[in-house]
Coordinates of C-alpha atoms and ligand atoms in Angstrom, one line a residue:
X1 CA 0.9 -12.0 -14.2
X2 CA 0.4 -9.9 -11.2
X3 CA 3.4 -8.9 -9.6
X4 CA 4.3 -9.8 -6.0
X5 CA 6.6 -6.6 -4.9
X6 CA 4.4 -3.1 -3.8
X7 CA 7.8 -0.7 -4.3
X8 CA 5.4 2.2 -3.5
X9 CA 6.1 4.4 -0.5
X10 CA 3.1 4.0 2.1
X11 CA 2.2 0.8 0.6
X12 CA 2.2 -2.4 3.0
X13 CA 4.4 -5.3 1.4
X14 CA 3.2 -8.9 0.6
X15 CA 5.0 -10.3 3.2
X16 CA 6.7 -7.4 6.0
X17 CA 10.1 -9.3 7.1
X18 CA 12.0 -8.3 10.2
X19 CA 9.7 -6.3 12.3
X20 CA 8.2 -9.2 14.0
X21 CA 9.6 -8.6 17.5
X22 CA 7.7 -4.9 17.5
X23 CA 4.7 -6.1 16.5
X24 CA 4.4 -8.8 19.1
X25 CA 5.5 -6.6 21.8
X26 CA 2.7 -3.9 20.4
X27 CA 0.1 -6.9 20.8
X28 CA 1.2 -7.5 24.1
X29 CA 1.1 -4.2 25.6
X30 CA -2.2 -3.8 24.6
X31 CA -3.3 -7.3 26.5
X32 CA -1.0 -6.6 28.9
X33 CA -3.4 -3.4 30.8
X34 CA -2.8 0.2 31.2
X35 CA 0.6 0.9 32.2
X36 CA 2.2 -1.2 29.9
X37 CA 5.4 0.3 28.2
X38 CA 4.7 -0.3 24.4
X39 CA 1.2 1.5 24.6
X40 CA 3.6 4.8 23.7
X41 CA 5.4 4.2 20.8
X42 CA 8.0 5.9 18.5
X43 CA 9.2 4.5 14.9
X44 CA 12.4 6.5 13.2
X45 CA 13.8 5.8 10.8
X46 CA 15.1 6.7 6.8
X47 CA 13.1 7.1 3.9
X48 CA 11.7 4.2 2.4
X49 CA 13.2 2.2 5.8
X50 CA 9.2 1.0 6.4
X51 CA 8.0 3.2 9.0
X52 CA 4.2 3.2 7.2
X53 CA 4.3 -0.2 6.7
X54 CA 5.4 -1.2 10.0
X55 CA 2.4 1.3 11.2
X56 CA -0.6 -0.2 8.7
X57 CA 0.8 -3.8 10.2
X58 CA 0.3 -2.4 13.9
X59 CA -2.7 -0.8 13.2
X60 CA -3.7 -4.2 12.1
X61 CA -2.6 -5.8 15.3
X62 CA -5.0 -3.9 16.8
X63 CA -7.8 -4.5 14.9
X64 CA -6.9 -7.9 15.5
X65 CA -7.3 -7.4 19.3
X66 CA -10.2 -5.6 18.7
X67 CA -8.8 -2.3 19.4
X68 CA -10.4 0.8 17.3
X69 CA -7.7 2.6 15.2
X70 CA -7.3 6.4 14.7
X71 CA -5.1 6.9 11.3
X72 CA -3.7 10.0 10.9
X73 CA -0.7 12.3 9.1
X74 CA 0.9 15.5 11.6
X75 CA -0.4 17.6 8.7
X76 CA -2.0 21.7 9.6
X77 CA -5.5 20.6 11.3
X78 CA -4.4 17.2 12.7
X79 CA -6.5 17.9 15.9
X80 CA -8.9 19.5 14.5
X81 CA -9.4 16.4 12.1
X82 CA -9.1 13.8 15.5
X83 CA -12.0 16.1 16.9
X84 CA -14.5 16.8 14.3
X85 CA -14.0 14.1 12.0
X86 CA -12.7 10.6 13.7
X87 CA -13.7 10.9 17.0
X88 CA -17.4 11.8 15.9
X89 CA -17.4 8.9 13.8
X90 CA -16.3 6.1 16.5
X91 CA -18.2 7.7 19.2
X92 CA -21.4 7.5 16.7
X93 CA -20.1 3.6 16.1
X94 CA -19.5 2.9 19.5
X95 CA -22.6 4.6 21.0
X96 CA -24.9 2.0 22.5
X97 CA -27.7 4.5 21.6
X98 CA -27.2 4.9 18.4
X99 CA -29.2 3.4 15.4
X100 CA -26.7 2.0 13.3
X101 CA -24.2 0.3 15.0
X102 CA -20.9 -1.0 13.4
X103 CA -20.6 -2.6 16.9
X104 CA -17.3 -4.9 17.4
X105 CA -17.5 -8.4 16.8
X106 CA -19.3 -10.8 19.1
X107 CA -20.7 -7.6 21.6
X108 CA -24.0 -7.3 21.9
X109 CA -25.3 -3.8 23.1
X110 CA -27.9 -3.2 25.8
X111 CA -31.5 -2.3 23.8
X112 CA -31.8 1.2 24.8
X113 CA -33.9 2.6 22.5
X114 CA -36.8 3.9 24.6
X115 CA -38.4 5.0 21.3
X116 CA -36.3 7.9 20.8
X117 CA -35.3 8.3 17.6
X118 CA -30.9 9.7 18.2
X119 CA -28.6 10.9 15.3
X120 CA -25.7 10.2 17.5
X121 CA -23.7 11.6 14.9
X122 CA -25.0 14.7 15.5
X123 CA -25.3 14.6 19.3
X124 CA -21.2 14.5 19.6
X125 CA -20.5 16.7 16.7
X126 CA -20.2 19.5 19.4
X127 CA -18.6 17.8 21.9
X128 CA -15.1 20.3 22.0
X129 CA -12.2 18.4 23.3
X130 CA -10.4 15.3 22.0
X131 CA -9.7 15.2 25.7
X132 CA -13.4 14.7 26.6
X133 CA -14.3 13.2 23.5
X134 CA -11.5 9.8 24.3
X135 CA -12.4 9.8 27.8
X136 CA -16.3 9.3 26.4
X137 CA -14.9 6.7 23.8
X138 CA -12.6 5.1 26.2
X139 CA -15.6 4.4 28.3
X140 CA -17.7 2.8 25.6
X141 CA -14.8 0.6 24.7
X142 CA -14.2 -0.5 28.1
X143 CA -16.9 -2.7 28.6
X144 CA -15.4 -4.6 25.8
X145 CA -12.2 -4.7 27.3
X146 CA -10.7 -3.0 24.0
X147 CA -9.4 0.8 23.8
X148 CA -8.2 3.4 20.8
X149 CA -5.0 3.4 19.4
X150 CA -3.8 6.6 17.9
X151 CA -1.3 6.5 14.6
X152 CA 0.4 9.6 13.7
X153 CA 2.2 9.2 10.8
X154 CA 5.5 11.8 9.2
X155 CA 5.9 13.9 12.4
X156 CA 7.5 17.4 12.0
X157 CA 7.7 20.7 14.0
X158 CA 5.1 22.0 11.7
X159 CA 2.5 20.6 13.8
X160 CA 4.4 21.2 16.9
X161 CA 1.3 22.8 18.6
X162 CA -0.8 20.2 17.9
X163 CA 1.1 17.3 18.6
X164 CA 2.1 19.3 21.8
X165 CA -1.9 19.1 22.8
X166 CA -2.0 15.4 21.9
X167 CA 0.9 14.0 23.9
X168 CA -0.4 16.1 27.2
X169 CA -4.0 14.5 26.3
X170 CA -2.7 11.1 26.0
X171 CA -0.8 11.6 28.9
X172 CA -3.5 12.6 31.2
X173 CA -5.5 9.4 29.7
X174 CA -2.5 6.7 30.6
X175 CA -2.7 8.6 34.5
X176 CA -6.6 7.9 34.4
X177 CA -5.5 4.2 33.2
X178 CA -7.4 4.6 30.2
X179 CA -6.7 2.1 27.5
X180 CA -5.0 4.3 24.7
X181 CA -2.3 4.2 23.0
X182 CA -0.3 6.1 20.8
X183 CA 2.3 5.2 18.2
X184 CA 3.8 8.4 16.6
X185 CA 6.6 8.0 13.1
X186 CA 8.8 10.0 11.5
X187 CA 12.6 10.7 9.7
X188 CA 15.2 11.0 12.4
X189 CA 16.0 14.5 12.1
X190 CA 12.0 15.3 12.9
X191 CA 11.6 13.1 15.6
X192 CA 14.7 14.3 17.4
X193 CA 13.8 17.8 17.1
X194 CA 10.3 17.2 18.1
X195 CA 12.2 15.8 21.1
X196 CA 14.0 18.7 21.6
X197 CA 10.9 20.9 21.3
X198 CA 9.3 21.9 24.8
X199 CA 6.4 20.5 26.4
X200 CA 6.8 16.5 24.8
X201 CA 8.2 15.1 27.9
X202 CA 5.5 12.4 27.0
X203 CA 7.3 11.6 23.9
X204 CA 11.0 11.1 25.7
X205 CA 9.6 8.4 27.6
X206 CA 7.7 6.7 24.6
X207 CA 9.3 3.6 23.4
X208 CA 11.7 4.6 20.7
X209 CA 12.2 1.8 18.0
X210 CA 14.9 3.3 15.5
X211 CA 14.4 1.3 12.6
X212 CA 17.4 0.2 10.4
X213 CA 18.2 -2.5 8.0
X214 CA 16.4 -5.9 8.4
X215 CA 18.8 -9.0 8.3
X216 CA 20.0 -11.1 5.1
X217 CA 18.0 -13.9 6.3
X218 CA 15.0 -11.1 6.2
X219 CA 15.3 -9.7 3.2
X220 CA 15.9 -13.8 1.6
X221 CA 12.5 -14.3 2.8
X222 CA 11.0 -11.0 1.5
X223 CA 12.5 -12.0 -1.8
X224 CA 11.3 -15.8 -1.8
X225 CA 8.0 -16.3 -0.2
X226 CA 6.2 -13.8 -2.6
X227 CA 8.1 -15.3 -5.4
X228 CA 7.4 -18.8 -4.4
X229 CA 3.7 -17.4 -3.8
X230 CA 3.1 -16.7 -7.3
X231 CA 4.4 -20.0 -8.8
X232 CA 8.4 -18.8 -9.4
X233 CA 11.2 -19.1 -8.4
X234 CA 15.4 -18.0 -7.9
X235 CA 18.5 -19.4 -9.2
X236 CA 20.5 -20.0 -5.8
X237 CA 22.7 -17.4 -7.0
X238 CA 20.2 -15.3 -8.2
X239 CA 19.2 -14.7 -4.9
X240 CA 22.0 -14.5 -3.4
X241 CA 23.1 -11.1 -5.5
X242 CA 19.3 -10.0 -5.0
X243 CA 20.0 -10.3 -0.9
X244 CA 23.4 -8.3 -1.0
X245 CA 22.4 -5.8 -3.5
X246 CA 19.7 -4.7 -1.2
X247 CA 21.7 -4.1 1.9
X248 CA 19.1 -4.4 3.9
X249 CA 16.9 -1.6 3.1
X250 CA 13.5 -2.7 2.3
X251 CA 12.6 -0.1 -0.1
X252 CA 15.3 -1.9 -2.3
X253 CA 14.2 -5.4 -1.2
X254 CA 10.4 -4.4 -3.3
X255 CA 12.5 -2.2 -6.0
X256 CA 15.1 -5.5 -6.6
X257 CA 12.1 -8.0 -6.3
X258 CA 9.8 -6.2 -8.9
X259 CA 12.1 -5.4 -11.2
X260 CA 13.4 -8.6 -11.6
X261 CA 10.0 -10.9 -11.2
X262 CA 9.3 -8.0 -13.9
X263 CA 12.1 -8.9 -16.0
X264 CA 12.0 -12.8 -16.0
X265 CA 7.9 -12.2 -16.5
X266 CA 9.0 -10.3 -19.8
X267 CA 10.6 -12.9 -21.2
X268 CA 8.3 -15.9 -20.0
X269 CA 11.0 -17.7 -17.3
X270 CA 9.4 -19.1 -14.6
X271 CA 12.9 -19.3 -13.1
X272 CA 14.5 -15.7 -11.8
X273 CA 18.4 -16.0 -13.1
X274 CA 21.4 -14.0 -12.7
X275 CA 20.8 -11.8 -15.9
X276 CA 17.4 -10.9 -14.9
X277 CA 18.6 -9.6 -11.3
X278 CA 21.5 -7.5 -12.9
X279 CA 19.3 -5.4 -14.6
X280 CA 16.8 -5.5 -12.0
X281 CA 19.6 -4.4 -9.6
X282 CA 20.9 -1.5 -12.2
X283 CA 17.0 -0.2 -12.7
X284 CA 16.3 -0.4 -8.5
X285 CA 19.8 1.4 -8.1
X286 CA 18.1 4.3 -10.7
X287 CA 14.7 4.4 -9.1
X288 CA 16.6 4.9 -5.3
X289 CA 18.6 7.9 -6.9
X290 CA 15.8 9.3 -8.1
X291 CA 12.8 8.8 -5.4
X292 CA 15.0 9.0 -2.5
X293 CA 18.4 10.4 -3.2
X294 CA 17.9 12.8 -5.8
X295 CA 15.3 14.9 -3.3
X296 CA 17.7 14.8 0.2
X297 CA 20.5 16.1 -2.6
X298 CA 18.9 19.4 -3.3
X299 CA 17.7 20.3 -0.2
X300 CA 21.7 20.8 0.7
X301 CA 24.0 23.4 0.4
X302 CA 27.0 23.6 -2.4
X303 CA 29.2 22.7 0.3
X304 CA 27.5 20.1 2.1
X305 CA 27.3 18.4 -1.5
X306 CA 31.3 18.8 -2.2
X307 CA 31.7 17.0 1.1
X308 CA 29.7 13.9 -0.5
X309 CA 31.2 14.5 -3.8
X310 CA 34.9 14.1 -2.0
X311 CA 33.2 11.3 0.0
X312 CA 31.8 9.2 -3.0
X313 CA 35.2 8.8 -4.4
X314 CA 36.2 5.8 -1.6
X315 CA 34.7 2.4 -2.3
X316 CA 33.7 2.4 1.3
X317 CA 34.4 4.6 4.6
X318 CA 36.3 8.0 4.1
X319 CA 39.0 9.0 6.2
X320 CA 38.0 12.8 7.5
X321 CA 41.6 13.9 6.3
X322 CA 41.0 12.6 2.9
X323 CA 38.1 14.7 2.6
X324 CA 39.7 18.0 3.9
X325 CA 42.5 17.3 1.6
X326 CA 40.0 16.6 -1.3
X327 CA 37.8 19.8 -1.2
X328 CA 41.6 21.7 -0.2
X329 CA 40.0 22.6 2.8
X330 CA 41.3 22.4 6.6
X331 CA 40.0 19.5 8.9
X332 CA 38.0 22.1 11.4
X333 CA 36.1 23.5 8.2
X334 CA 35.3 20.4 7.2
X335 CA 34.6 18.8 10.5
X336 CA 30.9 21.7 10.3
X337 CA 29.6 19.8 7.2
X338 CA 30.7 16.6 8.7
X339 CA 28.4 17.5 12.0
X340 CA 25.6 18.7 9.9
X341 CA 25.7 15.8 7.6
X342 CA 25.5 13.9 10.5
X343 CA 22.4 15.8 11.7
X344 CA 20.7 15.0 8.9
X345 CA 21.2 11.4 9.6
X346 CA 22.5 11.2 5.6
X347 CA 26.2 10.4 6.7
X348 CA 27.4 8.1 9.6
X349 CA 30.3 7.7 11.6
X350 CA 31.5 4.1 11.8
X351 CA 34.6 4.4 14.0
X352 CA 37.3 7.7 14.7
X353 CA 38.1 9.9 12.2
X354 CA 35.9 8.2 9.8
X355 CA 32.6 8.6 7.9
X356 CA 30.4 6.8 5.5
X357 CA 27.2 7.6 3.4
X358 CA 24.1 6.4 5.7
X359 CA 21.9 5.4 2.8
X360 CA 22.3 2.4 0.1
X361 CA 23.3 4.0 -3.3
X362 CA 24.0 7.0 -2.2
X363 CA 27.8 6.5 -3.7
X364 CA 26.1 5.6 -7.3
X365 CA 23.7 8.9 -6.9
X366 CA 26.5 10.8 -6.7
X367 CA 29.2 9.4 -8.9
X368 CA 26.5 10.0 -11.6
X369 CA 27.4 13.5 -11.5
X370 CA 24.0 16.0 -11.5
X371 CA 23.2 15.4 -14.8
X372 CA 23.2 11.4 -13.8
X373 CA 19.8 9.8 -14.8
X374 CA 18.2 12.8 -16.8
X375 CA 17.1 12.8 -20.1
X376 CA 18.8 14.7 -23.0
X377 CA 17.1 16.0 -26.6
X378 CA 19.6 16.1 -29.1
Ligands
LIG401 N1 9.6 -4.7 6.7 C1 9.4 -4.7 5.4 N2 9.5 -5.8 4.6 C2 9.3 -5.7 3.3 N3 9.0 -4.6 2.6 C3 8.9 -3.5 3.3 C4 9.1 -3.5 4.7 N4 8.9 -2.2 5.2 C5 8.6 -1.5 4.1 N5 8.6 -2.2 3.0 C6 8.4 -1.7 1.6 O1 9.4 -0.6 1.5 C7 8.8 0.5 0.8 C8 8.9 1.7 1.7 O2 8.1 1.6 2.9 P1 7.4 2.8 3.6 O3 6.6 3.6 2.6 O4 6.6 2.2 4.8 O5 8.6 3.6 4.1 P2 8.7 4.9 5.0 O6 9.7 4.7 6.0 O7 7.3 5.2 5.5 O8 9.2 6.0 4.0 P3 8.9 7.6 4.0 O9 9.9 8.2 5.0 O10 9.2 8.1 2.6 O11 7.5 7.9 4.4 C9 7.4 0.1 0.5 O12 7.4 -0.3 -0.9 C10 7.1 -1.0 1.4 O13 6.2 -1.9 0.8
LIG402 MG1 6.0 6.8 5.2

């Protein structure tokens, strides 16, 4: 039986819960005329916290309004591929001109032909700036009454140059009340230095959506309706332990779904109980630690680590004096790793002298010890 839950980065969900209220105000802005606020949009958030997602689902909502879509990563050449590869492409699509049209639904196109045979592929390979190149495709789409969206998905300095050219483009489009928009994604740590980095003013003033755990009521739908959808069901308390052990985070919410639809599939239930979900739980716990925890652990120092080590003995917050004491340190050493822990956006700081690991099992990660999870000969 095919299995409801995608717990895949980069892979849109059955059923995407709690983002509702960004996607509608997306849909809007794009009715709403140049000039609206939501045409400039920035997601942040964790790994695995449903930045792609959310962006496949906009770039849907776009479609949907009949919008064009421009889908790309801030990998090396990310203008370079806007210029030469999509831009040709939707111009060629768009161009009345041109023989084969993938036109938008319900336009018809003024016959132009005049006998002349046009590649139009070939007549804007040459064209060289996205600058001229949108304005051109911005005028085709306008007698629709549609635009272009632009997706830029795992921002990072790397590309600094290039995003740097894109936000002053897009910028100079919104003045000319051209119907663009942008909607640009990354970790928190990128996008804030990206908004520290000179020269993306435009970004500052883009509509920042951090995005963060999705309610219980969410996540109880994410867990039922594709359940439900293929012909099964929860135990009420089933569920209930599947909605807390999630906390929220919706890589969990697929991890905890699949494993235990998995489970109770195995062993021909049509009805998801308690046992099924504990090992699901365990198994989602395992596959967090090592997709998402195991990764932000080595790219930190000794010390850094220590200070999560110290931190993963409390059941819940640490007091910052505990930690000092703990690593036999004094509070102002310790309060560096605390500040760049917090930097990293892998710690948080809940109230005054207190801090807490930003990321659901996190604490299991590291009370596994680094051996935790890897597999012995003997
Ligand atoms: N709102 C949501 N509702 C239900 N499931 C979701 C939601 N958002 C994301 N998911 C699921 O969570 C997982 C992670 O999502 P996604 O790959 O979009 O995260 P991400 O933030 O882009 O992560 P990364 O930083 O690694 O790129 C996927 O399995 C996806 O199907
Ligand atoms: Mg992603």
């Amino acid at each position: 039986m095919a299995n409801p839950f995608t717990p895949t980065f980069g892979t849109s969900p059955a059923l995407l819960v709690g983002r509702t209220p960004v996607i509608e105000e997306f849909g809007y802005a794009l009715d709403a005329g140049p000039g609206a606020p939501g045409r400039a949009l920035l997601l942040s958030g964790q790994r695995g916290v449903g930045k792609t997602a959310l962006l496949n689902e906009l770039e849907d909502e776009a479609r949907r309004h009949g919008w064009v879509v421009i889908s790309e990563t801030a990998l090396p050449g990310l203008v370079e591929r806007i210029s030469t590869d999509h831009l040709p492409r939707l111009l060629a699509e768009q161009d009345p001109r041109g023989k084969t049209r993938h036109r938008l639904s319900g336009i018809t196109a003024p016959a132009r032909l005049g006998g002349v045979s046009f590649d139009p592929e070939e007549r804007h390979k040459r064209t060289p700036s996205i600058r001229s190149q949108l304005t051109e495709l911005t005028d085709l789409l306008e007698q629709h009454h549609t635009g272009v969206v632009l997706t830029i998905d795992e921002l990072s300095t790397d590309t600094l140059a290039d995003l740097q050219l894109i936000a002053a483009t897009v910028q100079h489009l919104f003045r000319e009340n051209r119907a663009v928009a942008v909607i640009m994604a990354g970790l928190p740590q990128s996008v804030e230095a990206l908004l520290d980095a000179s020269g993306i003013t435009f970004l500052r003033r883009a509509l920042h959506h951090p995005l963060g755990a999705v309610s219980r009521d969410d996540v109880r739908e994410g867990l039922t309706v594709p359940v439900e959808g293929a012909g099964r069901s929860w135990t009420g308390q089933a569920l209930d332990t599947a909605v807390e052990s999630t906390r929220g985070y919706p890589y969990m919410l697929q991890l905890v779904g699949f494993h235990a639809f998995r489970i109770a599939d195995g062993t021909g239930e049509r009805v998801i109980g308690e046992k099924a979900v504990g090992r699901a739980v365990e198994r989602a716990i395992r596959d967090v630690s090592n997709l998402v925890h195991r990764p932000t652990i080595s790219s930190l120092t000794a010390v850094e680590v220590a200070f999560l080590q110290a931190m993963a003995e409390d059941d819940g917050p640490s007091a910052m004096r505990d930690i000092a004491e703990r690593m036999g340190k004094t509070p102002v050493y310790v309060a560096q790793y605390r500040r760049r822990l917090l930097d990293k956006h892998i710690i948080a700081a809940p109230a005054h002298g207190l801090v807490m690991l930003a990321m659901p099992g996190m604490r299991e990660h590291l009370r596994a010890g680094p051996g935790g999870g890897s597999v012995h000969f003997w």
